[in-house]
Short mmCIF file of N, CA and C in Angstrom, two decimals:
data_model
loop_
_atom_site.label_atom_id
_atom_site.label_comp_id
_atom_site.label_asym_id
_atom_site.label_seq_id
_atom_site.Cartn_x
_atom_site.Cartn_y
_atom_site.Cartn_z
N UNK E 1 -97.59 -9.55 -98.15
CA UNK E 1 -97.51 -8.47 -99.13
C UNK E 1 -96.14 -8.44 -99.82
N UNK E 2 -95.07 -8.78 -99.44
CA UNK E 2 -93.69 -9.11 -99.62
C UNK E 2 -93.87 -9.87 -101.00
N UNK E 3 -94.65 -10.73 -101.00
CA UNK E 3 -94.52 -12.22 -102.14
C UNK E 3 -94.70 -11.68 -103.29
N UNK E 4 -95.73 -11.13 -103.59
CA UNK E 4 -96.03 -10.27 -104.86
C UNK E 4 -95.43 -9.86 -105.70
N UNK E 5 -94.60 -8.62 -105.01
CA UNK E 5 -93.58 -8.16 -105.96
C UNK E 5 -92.53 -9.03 -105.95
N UNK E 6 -92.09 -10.35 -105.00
CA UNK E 6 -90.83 -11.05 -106.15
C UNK E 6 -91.45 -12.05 -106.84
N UNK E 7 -92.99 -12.63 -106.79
CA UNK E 7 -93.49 -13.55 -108.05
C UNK E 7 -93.41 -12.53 -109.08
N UNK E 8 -93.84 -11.29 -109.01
CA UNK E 8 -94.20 -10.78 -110.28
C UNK E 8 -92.57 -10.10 -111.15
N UNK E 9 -91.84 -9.91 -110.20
CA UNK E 9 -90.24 -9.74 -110.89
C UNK E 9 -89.57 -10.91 -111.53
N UNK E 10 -90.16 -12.33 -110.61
CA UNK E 10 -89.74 -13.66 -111.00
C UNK E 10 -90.40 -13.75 -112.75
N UNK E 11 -91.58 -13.33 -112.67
CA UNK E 11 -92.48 -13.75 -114.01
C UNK E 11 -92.01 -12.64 -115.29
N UNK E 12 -91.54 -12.06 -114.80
CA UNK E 12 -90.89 -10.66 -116.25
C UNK E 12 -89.74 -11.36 -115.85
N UNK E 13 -88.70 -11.53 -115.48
CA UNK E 13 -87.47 -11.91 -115.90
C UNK E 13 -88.15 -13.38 -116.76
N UNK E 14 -88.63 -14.22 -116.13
CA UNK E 14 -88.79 -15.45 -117.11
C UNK E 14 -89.54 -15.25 -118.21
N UNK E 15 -90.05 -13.99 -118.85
CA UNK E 15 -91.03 -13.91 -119.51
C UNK E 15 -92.05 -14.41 -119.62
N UNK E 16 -92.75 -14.46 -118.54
CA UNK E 16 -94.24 -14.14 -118.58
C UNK E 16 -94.91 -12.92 -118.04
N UNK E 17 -94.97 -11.70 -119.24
CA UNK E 17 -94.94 -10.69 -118.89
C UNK E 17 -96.55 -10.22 -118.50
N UNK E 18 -96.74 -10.89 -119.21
CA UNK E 18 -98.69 -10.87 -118.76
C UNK E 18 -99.13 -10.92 -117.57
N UNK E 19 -98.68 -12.12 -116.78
CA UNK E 19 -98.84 -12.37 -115.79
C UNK E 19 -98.41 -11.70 -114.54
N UNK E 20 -97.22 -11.08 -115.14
CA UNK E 20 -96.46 -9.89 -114.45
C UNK E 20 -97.26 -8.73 -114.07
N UNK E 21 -97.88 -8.33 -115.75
CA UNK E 21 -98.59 -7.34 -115.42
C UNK E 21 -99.73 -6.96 -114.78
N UNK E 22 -100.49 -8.18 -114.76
CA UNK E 22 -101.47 -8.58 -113.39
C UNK E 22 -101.33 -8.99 -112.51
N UNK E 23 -99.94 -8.64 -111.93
CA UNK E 23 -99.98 -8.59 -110.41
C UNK E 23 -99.33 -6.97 -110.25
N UNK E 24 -98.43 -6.54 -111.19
CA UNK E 24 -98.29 -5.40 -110.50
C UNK E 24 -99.46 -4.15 -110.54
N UNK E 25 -100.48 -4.43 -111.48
CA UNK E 25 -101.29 -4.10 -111.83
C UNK E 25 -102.07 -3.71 -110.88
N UNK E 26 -101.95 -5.28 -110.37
CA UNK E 26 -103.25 -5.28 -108.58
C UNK E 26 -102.75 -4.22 -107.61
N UNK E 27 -101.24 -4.74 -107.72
CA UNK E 27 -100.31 -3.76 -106.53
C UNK E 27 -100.67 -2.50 -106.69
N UNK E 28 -101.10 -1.64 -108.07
CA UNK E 28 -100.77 -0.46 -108.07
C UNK E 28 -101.77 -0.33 -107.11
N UNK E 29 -103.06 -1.04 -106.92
CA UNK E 29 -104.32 -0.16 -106.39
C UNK E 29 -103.84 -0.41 -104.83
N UNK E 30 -102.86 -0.64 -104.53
CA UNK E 30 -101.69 -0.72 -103.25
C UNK E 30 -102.09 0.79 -102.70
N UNK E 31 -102.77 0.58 -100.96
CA UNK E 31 -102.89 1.96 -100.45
C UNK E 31 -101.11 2.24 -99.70
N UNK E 32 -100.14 1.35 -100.30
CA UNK E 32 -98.96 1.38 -99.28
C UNK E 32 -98.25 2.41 -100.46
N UNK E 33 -97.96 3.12 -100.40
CA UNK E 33 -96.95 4.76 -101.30
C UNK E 33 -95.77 3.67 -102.13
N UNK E 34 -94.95 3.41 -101.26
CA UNK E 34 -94.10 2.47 -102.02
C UNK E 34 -94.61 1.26 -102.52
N UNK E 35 -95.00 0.33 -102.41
CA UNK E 35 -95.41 -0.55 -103.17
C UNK E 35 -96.26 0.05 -104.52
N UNK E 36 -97.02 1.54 -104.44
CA UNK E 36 -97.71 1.75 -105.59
C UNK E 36 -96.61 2.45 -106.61
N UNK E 37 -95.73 2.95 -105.82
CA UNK E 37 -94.71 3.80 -106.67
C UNK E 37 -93.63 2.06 -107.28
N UNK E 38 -93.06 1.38 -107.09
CA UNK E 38 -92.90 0.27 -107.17
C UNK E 38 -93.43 0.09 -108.41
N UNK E 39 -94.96 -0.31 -108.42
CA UNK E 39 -95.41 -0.87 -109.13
C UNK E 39 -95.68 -0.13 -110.38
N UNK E 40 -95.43 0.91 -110.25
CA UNK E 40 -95.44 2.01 -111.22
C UNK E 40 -94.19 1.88 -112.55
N UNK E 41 -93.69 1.88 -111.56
CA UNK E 41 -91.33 1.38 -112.47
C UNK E 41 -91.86 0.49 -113.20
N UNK E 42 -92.75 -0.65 -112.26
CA UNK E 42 -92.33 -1.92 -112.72
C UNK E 42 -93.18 -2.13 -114.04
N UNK E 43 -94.69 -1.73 -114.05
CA UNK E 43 -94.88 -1.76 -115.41
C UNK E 43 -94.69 -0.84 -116.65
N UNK E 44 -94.08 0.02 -116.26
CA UNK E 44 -93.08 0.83 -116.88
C UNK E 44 -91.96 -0.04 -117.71
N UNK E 45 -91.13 -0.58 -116.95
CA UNK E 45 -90.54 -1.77 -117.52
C UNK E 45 -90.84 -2.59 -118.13
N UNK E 46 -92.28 -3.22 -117.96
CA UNK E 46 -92.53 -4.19 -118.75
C UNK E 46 -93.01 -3.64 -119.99
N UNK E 47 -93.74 -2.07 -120.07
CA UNK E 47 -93.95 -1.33 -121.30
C UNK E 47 -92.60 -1.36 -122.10
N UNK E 48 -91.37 -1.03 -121.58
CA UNK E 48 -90.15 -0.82 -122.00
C UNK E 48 -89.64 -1.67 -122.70
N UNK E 49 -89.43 -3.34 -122.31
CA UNK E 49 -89.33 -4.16 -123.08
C UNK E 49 -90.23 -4.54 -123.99
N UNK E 50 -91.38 -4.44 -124.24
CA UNK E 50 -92.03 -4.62 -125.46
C UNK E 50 -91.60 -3.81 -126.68
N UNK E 51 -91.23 -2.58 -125.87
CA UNK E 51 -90.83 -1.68 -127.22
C UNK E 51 -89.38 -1.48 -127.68
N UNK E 52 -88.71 -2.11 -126.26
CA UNK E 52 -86.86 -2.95 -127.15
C UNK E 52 -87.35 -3.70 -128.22
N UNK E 53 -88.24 -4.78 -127.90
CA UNK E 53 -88.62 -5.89 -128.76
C UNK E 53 -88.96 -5.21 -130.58
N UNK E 54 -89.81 -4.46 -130.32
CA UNK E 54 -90.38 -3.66 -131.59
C UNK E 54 -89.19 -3.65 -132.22
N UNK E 55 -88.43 -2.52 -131.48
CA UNK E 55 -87.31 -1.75 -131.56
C UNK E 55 -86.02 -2.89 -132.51
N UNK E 56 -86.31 -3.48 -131.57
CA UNK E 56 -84.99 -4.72 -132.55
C UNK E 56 -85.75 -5.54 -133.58
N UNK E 57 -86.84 -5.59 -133.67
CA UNK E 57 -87.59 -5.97 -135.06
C UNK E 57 -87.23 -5.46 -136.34
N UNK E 58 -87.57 -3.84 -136.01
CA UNK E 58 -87.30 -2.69 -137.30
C UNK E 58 -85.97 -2.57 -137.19
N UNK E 59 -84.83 -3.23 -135.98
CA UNK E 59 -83.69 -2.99 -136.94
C UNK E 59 -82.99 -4.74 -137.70
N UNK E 60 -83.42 -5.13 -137.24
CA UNK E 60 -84.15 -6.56 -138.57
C UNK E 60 -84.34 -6.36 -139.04
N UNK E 61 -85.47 -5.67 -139.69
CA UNK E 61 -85.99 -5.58 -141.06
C UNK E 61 -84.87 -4.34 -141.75
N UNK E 62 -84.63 -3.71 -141.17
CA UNK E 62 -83.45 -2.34 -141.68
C UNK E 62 -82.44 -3.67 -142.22
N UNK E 63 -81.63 -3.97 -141.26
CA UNK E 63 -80.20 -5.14 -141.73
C UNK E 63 -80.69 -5.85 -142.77
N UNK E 64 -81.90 -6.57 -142.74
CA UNK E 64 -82.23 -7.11 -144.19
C UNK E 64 -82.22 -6.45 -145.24
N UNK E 65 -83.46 -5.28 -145.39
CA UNK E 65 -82.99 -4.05 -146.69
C UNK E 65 -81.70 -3.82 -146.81
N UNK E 66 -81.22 -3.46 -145.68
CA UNK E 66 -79.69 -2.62 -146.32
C UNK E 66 -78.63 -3.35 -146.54
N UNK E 67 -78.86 -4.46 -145.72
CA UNK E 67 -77.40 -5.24 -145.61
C UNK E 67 -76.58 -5.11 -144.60
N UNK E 68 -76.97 -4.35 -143.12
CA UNK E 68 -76.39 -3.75 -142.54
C UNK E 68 -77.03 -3.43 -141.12
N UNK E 69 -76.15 -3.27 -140.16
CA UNK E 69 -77.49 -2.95 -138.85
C UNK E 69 -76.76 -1.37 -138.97
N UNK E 70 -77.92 -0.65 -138.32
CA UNK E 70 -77.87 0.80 -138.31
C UNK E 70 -76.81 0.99 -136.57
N UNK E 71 -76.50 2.19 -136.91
CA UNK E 71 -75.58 2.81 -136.22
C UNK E 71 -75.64 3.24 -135.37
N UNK E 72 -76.59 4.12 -135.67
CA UNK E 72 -77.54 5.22 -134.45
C UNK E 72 -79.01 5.48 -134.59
N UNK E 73 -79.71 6.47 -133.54
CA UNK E 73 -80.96 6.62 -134.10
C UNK E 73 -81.13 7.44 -135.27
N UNK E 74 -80.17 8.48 -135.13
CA UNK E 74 -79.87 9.29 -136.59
C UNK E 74 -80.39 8.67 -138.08
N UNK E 75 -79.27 7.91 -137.85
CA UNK E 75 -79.26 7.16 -139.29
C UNK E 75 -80.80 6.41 -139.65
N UNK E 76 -81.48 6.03 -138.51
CA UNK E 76 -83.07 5.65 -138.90
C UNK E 76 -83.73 6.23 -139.19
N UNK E 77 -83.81 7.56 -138.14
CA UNK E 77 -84.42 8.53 -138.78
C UNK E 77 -83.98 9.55 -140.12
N UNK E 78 -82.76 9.45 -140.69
CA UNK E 78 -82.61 9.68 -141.80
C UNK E 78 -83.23 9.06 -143.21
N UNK E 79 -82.85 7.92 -142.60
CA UNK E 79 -83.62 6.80 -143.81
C UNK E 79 -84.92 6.79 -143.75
N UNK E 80 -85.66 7.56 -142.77
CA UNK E 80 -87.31 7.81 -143.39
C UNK E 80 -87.31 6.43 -142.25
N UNK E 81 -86.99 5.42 -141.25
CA UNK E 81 -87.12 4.72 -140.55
C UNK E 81 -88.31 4.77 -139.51
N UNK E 82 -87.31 6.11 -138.73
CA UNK E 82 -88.44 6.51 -137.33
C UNK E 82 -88.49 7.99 -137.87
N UNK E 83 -89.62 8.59 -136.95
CA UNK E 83 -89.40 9.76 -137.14
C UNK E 83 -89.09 10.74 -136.25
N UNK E 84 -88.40 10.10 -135.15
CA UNK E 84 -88.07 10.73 -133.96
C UNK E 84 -86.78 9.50 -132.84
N UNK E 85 -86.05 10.26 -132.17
CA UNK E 85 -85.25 9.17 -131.26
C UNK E 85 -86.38 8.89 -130.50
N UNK E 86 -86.29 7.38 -130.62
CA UNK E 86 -86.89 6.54 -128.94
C UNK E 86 -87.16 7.05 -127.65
N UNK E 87 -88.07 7.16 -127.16
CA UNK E 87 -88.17 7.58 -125.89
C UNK E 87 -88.65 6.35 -124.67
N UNK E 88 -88.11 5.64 -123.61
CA UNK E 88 -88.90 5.06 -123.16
C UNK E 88 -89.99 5.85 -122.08
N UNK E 89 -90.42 4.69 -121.62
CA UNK E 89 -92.09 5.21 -121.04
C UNK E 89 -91.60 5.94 -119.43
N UNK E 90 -90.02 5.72 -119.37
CA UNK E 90 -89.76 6.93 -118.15
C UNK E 90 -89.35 8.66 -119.00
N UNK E 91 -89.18 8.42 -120.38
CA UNK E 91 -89.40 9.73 -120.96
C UNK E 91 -88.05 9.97 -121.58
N UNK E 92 -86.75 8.97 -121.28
CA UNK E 92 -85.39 9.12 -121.52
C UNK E 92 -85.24 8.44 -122.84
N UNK E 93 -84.13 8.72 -123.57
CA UNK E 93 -83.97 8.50 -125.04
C UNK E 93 -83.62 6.78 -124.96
N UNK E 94 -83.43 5.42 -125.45
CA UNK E 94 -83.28 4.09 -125.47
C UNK E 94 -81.62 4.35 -125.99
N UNK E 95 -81.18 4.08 -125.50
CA UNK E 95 -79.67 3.92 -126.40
C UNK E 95 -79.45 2.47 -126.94
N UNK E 96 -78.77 2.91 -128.04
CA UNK E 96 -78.55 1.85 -128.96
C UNK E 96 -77.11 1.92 -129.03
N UNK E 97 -76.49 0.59 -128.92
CA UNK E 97 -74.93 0.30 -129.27
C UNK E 97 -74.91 0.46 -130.34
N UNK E 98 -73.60 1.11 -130.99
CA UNK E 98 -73.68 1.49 -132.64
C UNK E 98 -72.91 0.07 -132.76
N UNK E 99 -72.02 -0.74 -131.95
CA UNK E 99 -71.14 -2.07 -132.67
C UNK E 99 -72.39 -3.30 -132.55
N UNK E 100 -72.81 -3.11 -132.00
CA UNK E 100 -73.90 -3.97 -131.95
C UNK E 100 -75.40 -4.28 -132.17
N UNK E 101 -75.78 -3.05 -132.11
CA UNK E 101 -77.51 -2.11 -132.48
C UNK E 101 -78.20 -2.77 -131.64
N UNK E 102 -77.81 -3.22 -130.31
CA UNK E 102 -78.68 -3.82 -129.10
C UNK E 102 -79.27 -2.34 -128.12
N UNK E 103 -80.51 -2.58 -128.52
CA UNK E 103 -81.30 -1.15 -127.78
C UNK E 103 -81.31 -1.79 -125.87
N UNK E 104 -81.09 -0.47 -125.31
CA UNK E 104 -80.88 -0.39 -123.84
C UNK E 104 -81.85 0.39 -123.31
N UNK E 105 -82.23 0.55 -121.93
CA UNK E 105 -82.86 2.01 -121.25
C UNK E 105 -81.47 2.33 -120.56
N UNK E 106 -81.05 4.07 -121.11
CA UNK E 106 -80.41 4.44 -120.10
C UNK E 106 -80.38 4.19 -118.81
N UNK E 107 -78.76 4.40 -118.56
CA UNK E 107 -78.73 4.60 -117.33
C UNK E 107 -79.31 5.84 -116.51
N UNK E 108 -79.61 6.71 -116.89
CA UNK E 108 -80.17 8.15 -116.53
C UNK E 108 -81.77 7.88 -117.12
N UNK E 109 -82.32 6.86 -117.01
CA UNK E 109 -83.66 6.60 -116.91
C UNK E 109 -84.32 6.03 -115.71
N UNK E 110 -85.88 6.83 -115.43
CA UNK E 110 -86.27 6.57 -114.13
C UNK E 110 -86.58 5.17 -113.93
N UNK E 111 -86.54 4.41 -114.94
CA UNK E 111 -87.00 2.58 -115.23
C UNK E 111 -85.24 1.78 -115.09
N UNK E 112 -84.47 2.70 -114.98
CA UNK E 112 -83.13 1.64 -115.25
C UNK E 112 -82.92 1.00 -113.41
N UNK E 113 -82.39 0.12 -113.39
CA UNK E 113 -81.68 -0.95 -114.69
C UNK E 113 -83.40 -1.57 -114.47
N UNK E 114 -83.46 -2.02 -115.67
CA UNK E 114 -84.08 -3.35 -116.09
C UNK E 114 -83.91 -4.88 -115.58
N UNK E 115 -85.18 -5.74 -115.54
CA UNK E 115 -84.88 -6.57 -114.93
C UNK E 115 -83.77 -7.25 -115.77
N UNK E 116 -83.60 -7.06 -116.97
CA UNK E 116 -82.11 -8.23 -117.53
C UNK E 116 -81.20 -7.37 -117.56
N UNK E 117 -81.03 -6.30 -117.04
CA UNK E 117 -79.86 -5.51 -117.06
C UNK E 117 -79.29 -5.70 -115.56
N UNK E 118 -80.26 -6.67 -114.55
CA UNK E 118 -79.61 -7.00 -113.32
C UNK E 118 -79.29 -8.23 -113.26
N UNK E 119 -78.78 -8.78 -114.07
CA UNK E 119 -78.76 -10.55 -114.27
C UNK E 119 -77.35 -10.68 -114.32
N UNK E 120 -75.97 -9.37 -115.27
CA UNK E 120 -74.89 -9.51 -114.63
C UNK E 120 -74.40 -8.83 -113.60
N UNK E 121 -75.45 -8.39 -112.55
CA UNK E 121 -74.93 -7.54 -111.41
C UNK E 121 -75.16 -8.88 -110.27
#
């Protein structure tokens, strides 16, 4: 029961998130409390990065229109962008570096860290 959850952490860090998600998927129907709570984060996370992904798309396409990467969520949602700050799927706002516009999950999110946010720990 051990193997599971590190093939399926192995397969989201390498991106194969699919595959990820059918195993933690299986896990959830896990009668063990932790392994289902586990598996809960974990495709939580993998929801999470799909929607960094989005997330840094539209601010692609923003830097192309404007000439510029955006700052904050403010400024997107000013420009008629989003119509609300980011929320990820643990319910906490995504922070975005204003020097860089690389979207994050808080640290004060029930999904943090992320599996590539443990790669320099």
């Amino acid at each position: 029961s051990w193997l599971k959850p590190v093939v399926a952490s192995m397969l989201a860090r390498g991106g194969d998130r699919e595959t990820a998600r059918l195993l933690w998927t299986e896990m959830l129907k896990s009668d063990e409390g932790m392994m289902k709570v586990a598996a809960e984060v974990k495709l939580a996370q993998l929801d999470a990065m799909e929607q960094i992904e989005a997330l840094h798309s539209l601010i692609a396409r923003v830097t192309l229109a404007t000439g510029r990467w955006p700052d904050s969520w403010n400024s997107l949602i000013a420009a008629g962008w989003l119509r609300d700050v980011p929320l990820d799927p643990g319910g906490a706002q995504y922070v975005m570096d204003p020097q860089t516009a690389r979207v994050t999950v808080s640290p004060e999110s029930r999904i943090y860290p992320m599996p590539d946010q443990l790669e320099g720990q």
